[in-house]
Amino acid sequence: MEREWLFDDEHRMFRESFGKWVEKEIAPKAEDWEAEGEFPFELYKQVGELGFFAGNFPEEYGGVGGDFRYMVVFSEELARCRSGGTAAGLGLHYTVAMPYIRDFGNHEQKEKYLAPGLRGESIGALAVTEPDAGSDVAGIRTRAVRDGDEFVINGSKIFITNGVRADWYIVACKTEPAQGSRGISHIMVDKGTPGFTVSRKLDKLGWRASDTGELAFDDVRVPATNVLGGLNRGFHQTMHGFQTERMTMAAGSTAAAQHCFDITLDYCKRREAFGTPIGSFQVNKHKFADMLTWIEASRRLIYHTVWLWINGLECAKEVAMCKVFCCENAVKVADMCIQLHGGYGYMMEYEVQRIWRDQRIQPIGGGTSEIQKEIIGKLLGL
Ligand SMILES: Cc1cc2nc3c(=O)[nH]c(=O)nc-3n(C[C@H](O)[C@H](O)[C@H](O)COP(=O)(O)OP(=O)(O)OC[C@H]3O[C@@H](n4cnc5c(N)ncnc54)[C@H](O)[C@@H]3O)c2cc1C
């Protein structure tokens, strides 16, 4: 009997082949990419050609028609690739940007973005956050004004994953400023559109191999048909997109915590102090017991929530709980693993420090822990 009830044979087969590929093709090179600050752009194409982007997308556009569990497995397996930045770049394209096109795009947009996106030939980014508006999505200021058959966009975006190298951007713009959250639309902007520039590649604590960009829009003209989904429906669409984004983040963080736990357990069985393996000191044994409990509890919560989601059951509260609990547990585990490594844990050649740096963004990106707790409170009627 399988211990993991959530997945079917098709997901297990996908895990087997994708996991092996990650271990063979990414893990040995990933530390170099982290040091260089970039993973090769061709990697998207390799992933696409091998069909690893196909899960959870319609067959009509080159997908396999599978469910969301493919994205969960994808995130879990990538979490062991030894580069949070590589996982973030590939994951943002597959589990965040492309689902927007799948869920809200019309046929022409799906032909244009989804089909090549699944082959890894054309890469997407989602641009919502601005220098003066992150948690407060409704407070964005980037403006799109209708002019005949076009929209003219002015404004800026910050912290955009794949922001420097993407081929297309889903840009959240104010189309009816007086309407607040009901006046936001998603508008597609292609790389190379006049007036659209990447102003900066940002330097950051973790996810070193991913390109996080600051974007500028200066009288950028795009056809009115570039609106993705409903006009002024952008806030609603973003909240929908957040659900699966947050679940894949929670699943990835839990898998990263497990990986960090595994390498630390191995280390603590081998490293000796006072003539005995450091793991055998009671205080350290208890640390492992605590960490394993946090990881197992995180995994149960995220798997239960994914089950609710794929069965079409209400799970907004659970998604927010996962985002807080799993992501914060991963940071706690990574921090404890550094302590268990002693001075070696602080050295760049030991993996635990990178996991800690890479996980530190998880309770911030995709909606902070505080915002998740606000959501839970609101759903409780508080
Ligand atoms: C590496 C990286 C990659 C990212 N990728 C993307 C991307 O691809 N696309 C994109 O659009 N964005 C992206 N982001 C942005 C990310 O989603 C935001 O940073 C995040 O939502 C928080 O917004 P902020 O940074 O403006 O913080 P702020 O909103 O300024 O929040 C600062 C602090 O105040 C707290 N706070 C704010 N409001 C409340 C409240 N009501 N109650 C209690 N506390 C509150 C927050 O929890 C936080 O602790 C990325 C960020 C990083 C760092």
Coordinates of C-alpha atoms and ligand atoms in Angstrom, one line a residue:
M1 CA 0.0 0.0 0.0
E2 CA 1.3 3.5 -0.9
R3 CA 2.0 5.8 2.0
E4 CA 1.1 8.8 -0.1
W5 CA -2.7 8.7 -0.8
L6 CA -2.8 12.0 -2.6
F7 CA -1.1 10.9 -5.9
D8 CA -2.1 8.5 -8.6
D9 CA 0.2 6.3 -10.7
E10 CA 0.5 8.9 -13.4
H11 CA 1.9 11.5 -10.9
R12 CA 4.2 8.9 -9.4
M13 CA 5.6 8.2 -12.8
F14 CA 6.1 11.9 -13.4
R15 CA 7.8 12.2 -10.1
E16 CA 10.1 9.4 -10.9
S17 CA 11.2 10.7 -14.3
F18 CA 11.3 14.4 -13.4
G19 CA 13.0 13.8 -10.1
K20 CA 15.7 11.7 -11.7
W21 CA 16.2 14.4 -14.4
V22 CA 16.5 17.1 -11.8
E23 CA 19.1 15.1 -9.9
K24 CA 21.1 14.4 -13.0
E25 CA 20.8 17.6 -15.1
I26 CA 20.3 20.4 -12.6
A27 CA 21.7 19.4 -9.1
P28 CA 25.3 18.9 -10.2
K29 CA 25.5 22.4 -11.9
A30 CA 23.1 24.4 -9.7
E31 CA 25.6 25.6 -7.2
D32 CA 27.7 27.2 -10.1
W33 CA 24.5 28.9 -11.4
E34 CA 23.8 30.2 -7.9
A35 CA 27.3 31.6 -7.8
E36 CA 27.1 33.1 -11.3
G37 CA 23.7 34.6 -10.5
E38 CA 21.9 33.0 -13.5
F39 CA 20.8 29.6 -14.7
P40 CA 21.1 28.9 -18.5
F41 CA 18.1 30.2 -20.4
E42 CA 18.1 27.0 -22.5
L43 CA 17.0 25.1 -19.4
Y44 CA 13.4 26.2 -20.0
K45 CA 13.5 24.7 -23.5
Q46 CA 15.0 21.4 -22.2
V47 CA 12.3 21.1 -19.6
G48 CA 9.6 21.9 -22.2
E49 CA 11.0 19.5 -24.8
L50 CA 11.0 16.7 -22.3
G51 CA 7.3 17.4 -21.6
F52 CA 7.8 18.4 -17.9
F53 CA 5.8 21.6 -18.4
A54 CA 2.8 19.7 -19.9
G55 CA 1.0 18.5 -16.7
N56 CA -2.1 20.4 -15.8
F57 CA -2.6 22.0 -19.3
P58 CA -5.1 21.1 -22.0
E59 CA -4.0 18.7 -24.7
E60 CA -5.2 21.1 -27.4
Y61 CA -2.2 23.3 -26.6
G62 CA 0.3 20.6 -26.1
G63 CA -0.4 19.7 -22.5
V64 CA -1.3 16.3 -21.1
G65 CA -4.6 17.3 -19.5
G66 CA -3.6 16.3 -16.0
D67 CA -4.6 17.9 -12.8
F68 CA -2.9 20.3 -10.4
R69 CA -1.1 17.5 -8.6
Y70 CA 1.5 17.6 -11.5
M71 CA 2.4 21.1 -10.3
V72 CA 2.7 19.9 -6.8
V73 CA 5.1 17.1 -7.8
F74 CA 7.0 19.5 -10.0
S75 CA 7.5 22.0 -7.1
E76 CA 8.5 19.2 -4.7
E77 CA 11.1 17.6 -7.0
L78 CA 12.6 21.0 -8.0
A79 CA 13.0 21.9 -4.3
R80 CA 15.9 19.4 -4.2
C81 CA 17.7 20.9 -7.2
R82 CA 20.2 22.8 -5.0
S83 CA 19.2 26.2 -6.4
G84 CA 16.2 28.0 -5.2
G85 CA 16.7 30.5 -8.0
T86 CA 16.5 27.9 -10.7
A87 CA 13.4 26.4 -9.0
A88 CA 11.8 29.9 -8.8
G89 CA 12.5 30.8 -12.5
L90 CA 11.1 27.5 -13.9
G91 CA 8.3 27.4 -11.3
L92 CA 7.2 30.9 -11.9
H93 CA 6.8 30.2 -15.6
Y94 CA 5.1 26.9 -15.2
T95 CA 3.0 27.2 -12.1
V96 CA 2.2 30.9 -12.0
A97 CA 2.4 32.7 -15.4
M98 CA 1.1 30.0 -17.7
P99 CA -2.0 29.1 -15.5
Y100 CA -3.2 32.7 -16.0
I101 CA -3.2 32.2 -19.8
R102 CA -4.9 28.8 -19.4
D103 CA -7.6 30.1 -17.0
F104 CA -8.2 33.6 -18.5
G105 CA -6.8 33.6 -22.0
N106 CA -8.9 33.4 -25.2
H107 CA -8.0 31.0 -28.0
E108 CA -5.7 33.4 -29.8
Q109 CA -3.8 34.2 -26.5
K110 CA -3.5 30.5 -25.7
E111 CA -2.1 29.8 -29.2
K112 CA 0.3 32.6 -28.9
Y113 CA 1.5 32.1 -25.3
L114 CA 0.5 28.7 -24.0
A115 CA 1.6 26.4 -26.8
P116 CA 5.2 27.8 -27.1
G117 CA 5.3 28.3 -23.3
L118 CA 4.6 24.6 -22.8
R119 CA 7.5 23.8 -25.1
G120 CA 9.7 26.2 -23.1
E121 CA 10.3 28.3 -26.2
S122 CA 8.7 31.5 -24.8
I123 CA 8.8 32.4 -21.1
G124 CA 6.4 34.3 -19.0
A125 CA 6.4 36.6 -16.0
L126 CA 3.7 38.0 -13.8
A127 CA 4.1 41.7 -12.9
V128 CA 1.9 42.9 -10.1
T129 CA 4.1 44.3 -7.4
E130 CA 5.2 48.0 -7.6
P131 CA 7.7 50.1 -5.6
D132 CA 4.9 51.6 -3.6
A133 CA 2.4 48.7 -3.6
G134 CA 3.1 45.0 -2.7
S135 CA 0.7 43.6 -0.1
D136 CA -1.9 46.2 -1.1
V137 CA -2.5 44.9 -4.6
A138 CA -5.5 47.4 -5.0
G139 CA -3.0 50.2 -4.4
I140 CA -1.1 49.7 -7.7
R141 CA -0.6 52.8 -9.8
T142 CA 0.5 51.5 -13.2
R143 CA -2.1 53.0 -15.5
A144 CA -3.4 51.7 -18.8
V145 CA -5.5 54.3 -20.7
R146 CA -7.6 53.3 -23.7
D147 CA -6.8 55.2 -26.9
G148 CA -8.8 53.9 -29.9
D149 CA -7.9 50.3 -30.5
E150 CA -4.9 50.4 -28.0
F151 CA -4.1 50.8 -24.4
V152 CA -1.2 53.1 -23.4
I153 CA 0.6 51.9 -20.3
N154 CA 2.7 54.1 -17.9
G155 CA 4.2 53.0 -14.6
S156 CA 6.7 50.6 -13.0
K157 CA 6.9 47.2 -11.4
I158 CA 9.5 45.7 -9.0
F159 CA 10.6 42.3 -7.7
I160 CA 9.4 40.5 -10.9
T161 CA 10.7 36.9 -11.2
N162 CA 11.9 36.1 -14.7
G163 CA 11.6 39.9 -15.0
V164 CA 14.8 40.4 -17.0
R165 CA 14.6 37.4 -19.4
A166 CA 10.9 36.8 -20.0
D167 CA 9.4 37.0 -23.5
W168 CA 6.0 38.1 -22.2
Y169 CA 4.6 39.8 -19.1
I170 CA 1.2 39.7 -17.6
V171 CA 1.0 43.3 -16.3
A172 CA -1.5 44.3 -13.7
C173 CA -2.7 47.9 -14.6
K174 CA -5.3 50.3 -13.3
T175 CA -7.9 50.7 -16.1
E176 CA -10.6 52.3 -13.9
P177 CA -8.6 54.0 -11.1
A178 CA -11.8 55.3 -9.4
Q179 CA -13.0 51.8 -8.9
G180 CA -10.1 50.6 -6.7
S181 CA -9.7 46.8 -6.7
R182 CA -12.5 46.6 -9.3
G183 CA -10.6 48.8 -11.7
I184 CA -7.6 46.6 -12.4
S185 CA -6.9 44.6 -15.6
H186 CA -4.2 42.2 -16.7
I187 CA -2.6 43.3 -20.0
M188 CA -0.1 41.3 -22.0
V189 CA 3.1 43.1 -22.9
D190 CA 5.7 41.4 -25.1
K191 CA 9.4 41.9 -24.8
G192 CA 10.6 44.5 -27.2
T193 CA 7.5 46.6 -27.2
P194 CA 8.6 50.2 -27.6
G195 CA 8.6 52.1 -24.2
F196 CA 8.9 48.9 -22.2
T197 CA 12.3 48.4 -20.5
V198 CA 13.9 46.4 -17.8
S199 CA 15.4 49.1 -15.6
R200 CA 17.4 46.9 -13.3
K201 CA 18.3 43.3 -12.4
L202 CA 18.0 43.2 -8.6
D203 CA 20.6 41.8 -6.3
K204 CA 19.2 39.6 -3.5
L205 CA 19.9 37.4 -0.4
G206 CA 18.7 34.2 -1.9
W207 CA 17.3 32.7 -5.2
R208 CA 20.6 34.0 -6.6
A209 CA 20.2 32.2 -9.9
S210 CA 16.9 33.7 -10.7
D211 CA 16.5 37.1 -12.5
T212 CA 14.4 39.4 -10.5
G213 CA 13.7 42.6 -12.4
E214 CA 12.5 46.1 -12.1
L215 CA 10.4 47.2 -15.1
A216 CA 9.5 50.5 -16.5
F217 CA 6.5 51.4 -18.8
D218 CA 6.8 54.7 -20.6
D219 CA 3.9 55.2 -23.0
V220 CA 3.8 51.6 -24.0
R221 CA 1.2 51.0 -26.6
V222 CA -0.4 47.6 -27.0
P223 CA -3.6 46.5 -28.8
A224 CA -6.7 46.5 -26.7
T225 CA -7.0 42.8 -27.5
N226 CA -4.0 42.3 -25.2
V227 CA -6.3 42.4 -22.2
L228 CA -6.1 39.0 -20.5
G229 CA -9.5 37.8 -19.2
G230 CA -12.1 40.3 -18.2
L231 CA -11.6 44.1 -18.3
N232 CA -11.4 45.3 -14.7
R233 CA -11.4 41.7 -13.5
G234 CA -7.6 41.7 -12.7
F235 CA -7.9 41.8 -8.9
H236 CA -10.3 38.8 -8.9
Q237 CA -8.0 37.0 -11.3
T238 CA -5.0 37.7 -9.2
M239 CA -6.7 36.3 -6.1
H240 CA -7.6 33.1 -8.1
G241 CA -4.0 32.8 -9.3
F242 CA -2.7 33.2 -5.8
Q243 CA -4.5 30.0 -4.7
T244 CA -2.4 27.6 -6.7
E245 CA 0.7 29.8 -6.5
R246 CA 0.6 29.6 -2.7
M247 CA 0.0 25.9 -2.7
T248 CA 3.0 25.2 -4.9
M249 CA 5.1 27.5 -2.7
A250 CA 4.0 25.6 0.4
A251 CA 4.6 22.2 -1.2
G252 CA 8.1 23.3 -2.5
S253 CA 9.0 24.7 0.9
T254 CA 8.0 21.5 2.7
A255 CA 10.1 19.4 0.3
A256 CA 13.0 21.8 0.8
A257 CA 12.7 21.4 4.5
Q258 CA 12.7 17.7 4.2
H259 CA 15.8 17.8 2.0
C260 CA 17.5 20.1 4.6
F261 CA 16.5 17.7 7.4
D262 CA 17.9 14.7 5.5
I263 CA 21.3 16.2 4.8
T264 CA 21.5 17.5 8.4
L265 CA 20.6 14.1 9.9
D266 CA 23.3 12.5 7.9
Y267 CA 25.8 15.1 9.0
C268 CA 24.9 14.8 12.7
K269 CA 25.3 11.0 12.5
R270 CA 28.9 11.5 11.2
R271 CA 30.1 14.6 13.0
E272 CA 31.5 13.9 16.4
A273 CA 32.1 16.0 19.5
F274 CA 33.3 14.8 22.9
G275 CA 33.8 11.4 21.3
T276 CA 30.2 10.8 20.2
P277 CA 28.1 11.8 17.1
I278 CA 26.5 15.2 17.8
G279 CA 23.1 13.8 16.8
S280 CA 23.1 11.5 19.8
F281 CA 23.1 14.4 22.3
Q282 CA 19.5 14.5 23.7
V283 CA 19.1 18.2 22.9
N284 CA 19.9 17.5 19.3
K285 CA 17.8 14.4 19.1
H286 CA 14.9 16.5 20.2
K287 CA 15.6 19.1 17.6
F288 CA 15.3 16.4 14.9
A289 CA 12.0 15.2 16.5
D290 CA 10.7 18.7 16.4
M291 CA 11.7 19.3 12.8
L292 CA 10.3 16.1 11.6
T293 CA 7.0 16.9 13.3
W294 CA 6.9 20.3 11.7
I295 CA 7.7 18.8 8.3
E296 CA 5.1 16.0 8.5
A297 CA 2.4 18.4 9.8
S298 CA 3.2 20.8 6.9
R299 CA 3.0 17.9 4.4
R300 CA -0.4 16.7 5.8
L301 CA -1.8 20.2 5.6
I302 CA -0.7 20.9 2.1
Y303 CA -1.8 17.5 0.8
H304 CA -5.2 17.9 2.4
T305 CA -5.5 21.4 0.9
V306 CA -4.5 20.1 -2.6
W307 CA -7.1 17.4 -2.2
L308 CA -9.8 20.0 -1.4
W309 CA -8.7 22.1 -4.4
I310 CA -8.7 19.3 -7.0
N311 CA -12.1 18.2 -5.7
G312 CA -13.5 21.7 -6.2
L313 CA -14.1 22.2 -2.4
E314 CA -13.8 25.5 -0.7
C315 CA -10.3 25.9 0.7
A316 CA -9.3 29.6 0.8
K317 CA -8.6 29.4 4.6
E318 CA -6.6 26.2 4.2
V319 CA -4.5 27.7 1.3
A320 CA -3.6 30.7 3.5
M321 CA -2.8 28.4 6.4
C322 CA -0.5 26.3 4.2
K323 CA 1.3 29.4 3.0
V324 CA 2.0 30.5 6.5
F325 CA 2.6 27.2 8.2
C326 CA 4.7 25.4 5.6
C327 CA 6.8 28.4 4.5
E328 CA 7.5 29.5 8.1
N329 CA 8.3 25.9 9.1
A330 CA 10.8 25.6 6.3
V331 CA 12.6 28.7 7.5
K332 CA 12.6 27.3 11.1
V333 CA 14.0 24.0 9.9
A334 CA 16.7 25.5 7.8
D335 CA 17.7 27.8 10.7
M336 CA 17.9 24.9 13.1
C337 CA 19.9 22.9 10.6
I338 CA 22.5 25.6 10.4
Q339 CA 22.8 25.5 14.2
L340 CA 23.3 21.7 14.0
H341 CA 26.1 22.2 11.5
G342 CA 27.9 24.6 13.8
G343 CA 30.5 26.8 12.1
Y344 CA 30.2 24.7 8.9
G345 CA 26.6 25.7 8.6
Y346 CA 27.7 29.3 8.1
M347 CA 30.1 28.4 5.3
M348 CA 29.1 28.9 1.7
E349 CA 30.3 25.4 0.7
Y350 CA 27.6 23.8 2.9
E351 CA 24.2 23.5 1.4
V352 CA 22.2 24.4 4.5
Q353 CA 23.1 28.1 4.4
R354 CA 21.7 28.3 0.8
I355 CA 18.5 26.6 1.8
W356 CA 18.1 29.1 4.6
R357 CA 18.7 32.0 2.2
D358 CA 16.4 30.5 -0.4
Q359 CA 13.6 29.7 2.0
R360 CA 13.7 33.1 3.7
I361 CA 11.7 34.7 0.8
Q362 CA 8.8 32.1 1.1
P363 CA 6.9 33.8 4.0
I364 CA 7.2 37.1 2.1
G365 CA 6.6 36.4 -1.7
G366 CA 3.2 35.5 -3.0
G367 CA 1.5 37.3 -0.1
T368 CA 3.2 37.7 3.3
S369 CA 2.4 35.6 6.3
E370 CA 0.7 38.6 7.8
I371 CA -1.5 39.0 4.8
Q372 CA -2.4 35.3 5.0
K373 CA -3.5 35.7 8.6
E374 CA -5.6 38.7 7.6
I375 CA -7.3 36.5 5.0
I376 CA -8.0 33.8 7.6
G377 CA -9.3 36.4 10.0
K378 CA -11.6 37.8 7.4
L379 CA -12.9 34.4 6.4
L380 CA -13.7 33.8 10.1
G381 CA -15.8 36.9 10.0
L382 CA -13.5 39.0 12.1
Ligands
LIG1 C1 12.6 37.4 -4.8 C2 11.2 38.0 -5.0 C3 10.5 37.6 -6.0 C4 9.2 38.1 -6.3 N1 8.5 37.8 -7.4 C5 7.4 38.5 -7.8 C6 6.7 38.3 -9.0 O1 7.2 37.5 -9.9 N2 5.7 39.1 -9.4 C7 5.2 40.0 -8.5 O2 4.2 40.7 -8.8 N3 5.7 40.2 -7.2 C8 6.8 39.5 -6.9 N4 7.4 39.7 -5.6 C9 6.8 40.6 -4.7 C10 6.2 40.0 -3.5 O3 5.0 39.4 -3.8 C11 6.1 41.2 -2.4 O4 7.3 41.5 -2.0 C12 5.2 40.8 -1.3 O5 3.8 40.6 -1.7 C13 5.2 41.9 -0.2 O6 5.0 43.2 -0.7 P1 6.1 44.3 -0.3 O7 7.4 43.8 -0.6 O8 5.7 45.6 -1.0 O9 5.9 44.5 1.2 P2 4.9 45.5 2.0 O10 3.5 45.3 1.4 O11 5.4 46.9 2.0 O12 4.9 44.9 3.5 C14 5.9 45.1 4.4 C15 5.6 44.4 5.7 O13 4.3 45.0 6.2 C16 3.4 43.9 6.4 N5 2.1 44.3 6.1 C17 1.6 45.0 5.0 N6 0.3 45.1 5.1 C18 -0.1 44.6 6.2 C19 -1.4 44.5 6.9 N7 -2.5 44.9 6.4 N8 -1.4 43.9 8.1 C20 -0.2 43.4 8.7 N9 1.0 43.5 8.1 C21 1.0 44.1 6.9 C22 3.9 42.8 5.5 O14 3.4 41.6 5.9 C23 5.4 42.9 5.6 O15 5.8 42.3 6.7 C24 8.7 39.1 -5.4 C25 9.4 39.4 -4.2 C26 10.7 39.0 -4.0 C27 11.4 39.4 -2.9

